Short mmCIF file of C-alpha atoms in Angstrom, two decimals:
data_model
loop_
_atom_site.label_atom_id
_atom_site.label_comp_id
_atom_site.label_asym_id
_atom_site.label_seq_id
_atom_site.Cartn_x
_atom_site.Cartn_y
_atom_site.Cartn_z
CA MET A 187 61.02 -4.40 44.54
CA ARG A 188 57.21 -5.08 45.61
CA VAL A 189 56.61 -7.11 42.66
CA LYS A 190 59.76 -8.85 42.98
CA ALA A 191 58.85 -9.70 46.95
CA LEU A 192 55.34 -10.90 45.82
CA ALA A 193 56.93 -13.08 43.21
CA ALA A 194 59.52 -14.74 45.54
CA LEU A 195 56.50 -15.29 47.96
CA GLY A 196 54.61 -17.19 45.18
CA VAL A 197 57.61 -19.09 44.52
CA ASP A 198 58.05 -20.11 48.20
CA ILE A 199 54.30 -21.31 48.26
CA ALA A 200 54.08 -23.21 45.04
CA LEU A 201 57.56 -24.62 44.73
CA PRO A 202 57.24 -27.08 47.89
CA THR A 203 54.16 -28.35 46.54
CA GLY A 204 55.90 -29.40 43.21
CA VAL A 205 58.94 -30.73 45.18
CA TYR A 206 56.67 -32.88 47.11
CA TYR A 207 54.93 -34.36 44.24
CA ALA A 208 58.23 -35.02 42.40
CA LEU A 209 59.50 -36.78 45.57
CA ARG A 210 56.33 -38.84 46.06
CA TYR A 211 55.82 -40.12 42.35
CA ALA A 212 59.31 -39.51 40.69
CA ALA A 213 61.44 -40.66 43.60
CA GLY A 214 59.00 -42.97 45.46
CA LEU A 215 59.35 -41.44 48.76
CA ASP A 216 56.56 -41.97 51.45
CA GLU A 217 54.31 -39.14 52.34
CA HIS A 218 56.33 -38.06 55.58
CA LEU A 219 59.76 -37.86 53.97
CA ALA A 220 58.32 -35.91 51.06
CA LEU A 221 56.28 -33.66 53.47
CA VAL A 222 59.65 -33.19 55.44
CA VAL A 223 61.84 -32.60 52.41
CA SER A 224 59.47 -30.21 50.70
CA SER A 225 58.83 -28.06 53.88
CA LEU A 226 62.60 -27.26 53.94
CA VAL A 227 62.66 -25.75 50.47
CA PRO A 228 61.42 -22.44 51.48
CA ALA A 229 63.78 -22.18 54.50
CA LEU A 230 66.66 -22.87 51.86
CA SER A 231 65.27 -19.86 50.03
CA VAL A 232 65.34 -17.52 52.96
CA ALA A 233 68.79 -18.83 54.01
CA VAL A 234 70.04 -17.78 50.51
CA SER A 235 68.38 -14.50 50.61
CA LEU A 236 69.94 -13.63 54.19
CA ALA A 237 73.34 -14.88 53.11
CA ARG A 238 73.19 -12.39 50.10
CA GLY A 239 72.66 -9.73 52.74
CA ARG A 240 69.10 -8.79 51.70
CA ARG A 241 67.49 -6.75 54.54
CA PRO A 242 63.84 -7.98 55.12
CA ASP A 243 61.21 -5.62 55.72
CA ARG A 244 58.55 -6.43 58.28
CA LEU A 245 56.42 -8.42 55.95
CA ALA A 246 59.53 -10.41 55.02
CA LEU A 247 60.45 -10.97 58.58
CA PHE A 248 56.89 -12.23 59.32
CA MET A 249 57.09 -14.77 56.28
CA THR A 250 60.54 -15.63 57.37
CA ALA A 251 59.47 -16.57 60.90
CA MET A 252 56.56 -18.56 59.62
CA ILE A 253 58.82 -20.46 57.08
CA LEU A 254 61.54 -21.19 59.58
CA ALA A 255 59.05 -22.38 62.35
CA GLY A 256 57.37 -24.45 59.76
CA ALA A 257 60.77 -26.11 58.63
CA ALA A 258 61.52 -26.77 62.48
CA VAL A 259 58.31 -28.47 62.91
CA SER A 260 58.63 -30.52 59.98
CA ALA A 261 62.04 -31.60 61.11
CA LEU A 262 61.02 -32.73 64.66
CA VAL A 263 57.47 -34.14 64.06
CA HIS A 264 56.87 -37.68 62.63
CA ASP A 265 52.96 -37.51 62.31
CA PRO A 266 52.43 -36.75 58.51
CA ARG A 267 48.63 -35.78 59.05
CA PHE A 268 49.96 -33.14 61.46
CA LEU A 269 52.73 -31.91 58.95
CA LEU A 270 49.86 -31.60 56.57
CA ALA A 271 47.92 -29.54 58.99
CA LYS A 272 50.81 -27.52 60.25
CA ASP A 273 50.25 -24.36 57.89
CA GLY A 274 46.49 -24.30 59.15
CA TRP A 275 47.87 -24.12 62.80
CA PHE A 276 50.27 -21.47 61.88
CA MET A 277 47.59 -19.68 59.99
CA GLY A 278 45.64 -19.73 63.29
CA VAL A 279 48.45 -18.25 65.15
CA ALA A 280 48.74 -15.49 62.83
CA GLY A 281 44.99 -14.97 62.95
CA LEU A 282 45.08 -14.44 66.57
CA TRP A 283 48.16 -12.27 66.41
CA PHE A 284 46.27 -9.93 63.96
CA LEU A 285 43.10 -9.77 66.18
CA SER A 286 45.32 -8.98 69.16
CA SER A 287 46.99 -6.08 67.37
CA ALA A 288 43.73 -4.42 66.40
CA ARG A 289 44.46 -2.19 69.52
CA TRP A 290 48.03 -1.90 69.38
CA ASP A 291 49.58 1.52 68.53
CA ARG A 292 50.05 0.31 64.89
CA PRO A 293 47.83 -2.59 63.89
CA LEU A 294 49.44 -5.47 61.74
CA ALA A 295 47.44 -4.52 58.56
CA PHE A 296 48.52 -1.01 58.49
CA THR A 297 52.22 -2.13 59.24
CA PHE A 298 52.32 -5.03 56.32
CA THR A 299 50.02 -2.94 53.69
CA ARG A 300 52.32 0.29 54.34
CA PHE A 301 54.88 -0.99 51.92
CA LEU A 302 52.36 -1.55 49.32
CA LEU A 303 50.20 1.60 49.36
CA GLU A 304 52.29 4.40 51.00
CA GLY A 305 52.80 7.17 48.80
CA ARG A 306 49.84 6.20 46.56
CA VAL A 307 46.85 7.37 48.71
CA GLY A 308 46.18 10.72 50.35
CA PRO A 309 45.64 14.41 48.95
CA ARG A 310 49.41 14.99 48.69
CA ARG A 311 50.68 11.37 49.04
CA GLU A 312 51.56 12.00 52.62
CA SER A 313 53.55 9.78 54.67
CA TRP A 314 51.44 7.39 56.55
CA ASP A 315 52.84 8.55 59.84
CA VAL A 316 51.00 11.73 59.01
CA LEU A 317 47.76 10.21 58.01
CA TRP A 318 47.90 8.06 61.17
CA GLU A 319 48.60 10.94 63.54
CA ARG A 320 46.07 13.53 61.99
CA LEU A 321 43.07 11.23 60.65
CA PRO A 322 40.91 9.35 63.41
CA ALA A 323 39.22 7.77 60.29
CA PHE A 324 42.31 6.40 58.87
CA ARG A 325 43.26 4.63 61.98
CA ARG A 326 39.60 3.14 62.43
CA ILE A 327 40.18 2.13 58.72
CA TRP A 328 43.32 -0.01 59.41
CA ARG A 329 42.02 -1.31 62.78
CA VAL A 330 38.98 -2.60 60.90
CA VAL A 331 41.12 -4.14 58.22
CA THR A 332 43.31 -5.94 60.63
CA VAL A 333 39.96 -7.50 62.33
CA MET A 334 39.09 -8.65 58.87
CA TYR A 335 42.46 -10.14 58.05
CA GLY A 336 42.51 -12.09 61.49
CA LEU A 337 39.17 -13.56 60.75
CA GLY A 338 39.99 -14.29 57.39
CA LEU A 339 43.11 -16.20 58.76
CA LEU A 340 41.06 -18.18 61.28
CA ALA A 341 38.74 -19.26 58.60
CA ASP A 342 41.55 -20.35 56.44
CA ALA A 343 43.37 -22.20 59.22
CA ALA A 344 40.02 -24.16 60.22
CA VAL A 345 39.62 -25.24 56.53
CA ARG A 346 43.44 -26.36 56.26
CA VAL A 347 43.18 -28.37 59.45
CA ALA A 348 39.97 -30.22 58.26
CA MET A 349 41.39 -30.92 54.99
CA ALA A 350 44.55 -32.34 56.40
CA TYR A 351 42.65 -34.80 58.67
CA ALA A 352 39.97 -35.81 56.35
CA LEU A 353 40.96 -35.85 52.69
CA PRO A 354 43.61 -38.23 51.24
CA MET A 355 47.04 -37.27 51.92
CA ASP A 356 48.36 -36.93 48.41
CA VAL A 357 45.49 -34.55 47.64
CA VAL A 358 46.04 -32.09 50.55
CA PRO A 359 49.18 -30.28 49.37
CA ALA A 360 47.73 -29.35 45.78
CA LEU A 361 44.30 -28.15 47.47
CA GLY A 362 46.45 -26.32 50.26
CA THR A 363 48.54 -24.43 47.32
CA ALA A 364 45.22 -23.53 45.42
CA GLN A 365 43.77 -22.56 48.89
CA TYR A 366 46.48 -19.85 49.16
CA VAL A 367 45.34 -18.29 45.75
CA VAL A 368 41.65 -18.44 46.53
CA TRP A 369 42.10 -16.99 49.92
CA LEU A 370 44.06 -13.98 48.84
CA LEU A 371 41.51 -13.34 46.17
CA LEU A 372 38.50 -13.55 48.35
CA MET A 373 40.51 -11.37 51.21
CA GLN A 374 41.24 -8.59 48.64
CA VAL A 375 37.67 -8.56 47.31
CA ALA A 376 36.19 -8.36 50.76
CA ILE A 377 38.90 -5.67 52.14
CA ASN A 378 38.36 -3.40 48.86
CA VAL A 379 34.62 -3.79 49.21
CA TYR A 380 35.24 -2.06 52.42
CA LEU A 381 38.09 0.21 51.67
CA VAL A 382 36.66 1.94 48.61
CA PRO A 383 33.63 3.25 49.99
CA SER A 384 35.83 4.35 53.07
CA GLY A 385 37.48 7.01 50.66
CA LEU A 386 41.01 5.87 51.23
CA TYR A 387 41.50 5.70 47.36
CA ASN A 388 39.99 9.13 46.66
CA ARG A 389 42.17 12.13 47.57
CA TYR A 390 38.88 14.28 47.54
CA SER A 391 36.98 12.04 49.80
CA PRO A 392 35.75 13.31 53.16
CA LEU A 393 38.47 10.94 54.85
CA TYR A 394 41.21 13.36 53.91
CA ALA A 395 39.10 16.68 54.62
CA PRO A 396 41.24 17.46 58.02
CA LEU A 397 44.20 17.58 55.88
CA ARG A 398 42.78 19.92 53.37
CA GLU A 399 41.18 22.31 55.76
CA PRO A 400 44.61 24.21 56.81
CA ALA A 401 45.35 24.75 53.10
CA ALA A 402 41.80 26.20 52.75
CA ALA A 403 42.10 28.35 55.76
CA ASN A 404 45.52 29.89 54.51
CA GLY A 405 43.82 30.51 51.23
#
């Protein structure tokens, strides 16, 4: 299910770009109309998923909200440059949301990463609710990662907006799609450079010592 969800996300990112260029060069539409139509493609995918009764998780809900908001903006705004930049503006909002959540009871990086890693880390593959309640260092890890994601999203947003207003319009959609891939790779490298030394993936690391102490005392 996790692989399928990530594959669907990849389609929602790449397919609109292909539709844009097909409409521009095969159908001969102008930039604005091609942007509007291609922006509606992910919204149609979301509508089909909801019609089939698929229950989205929190990450899917977040992406669904972003897609539907993007479709609404595309339908209402008539400035093609702004439409090219809208992903950047949404990324900026998401970045601020991540940063503001760093002090919440459950920061966004914890919430969104949980469905990928829960059951794969910890001495006995404990629930993340247990890890969160018993390990202050575990809580700190996800607050730091949330801040890293927030800053990464803001940097991504700045580049997207700059490209939208500075580059030829027909170049931006392809570069924007490529930027998703580059951003994801860079963020994964940066975050794992932090997570690996933190001991998150090592069940024997000092991070999990509080979980082993009761077992040692009983032994």
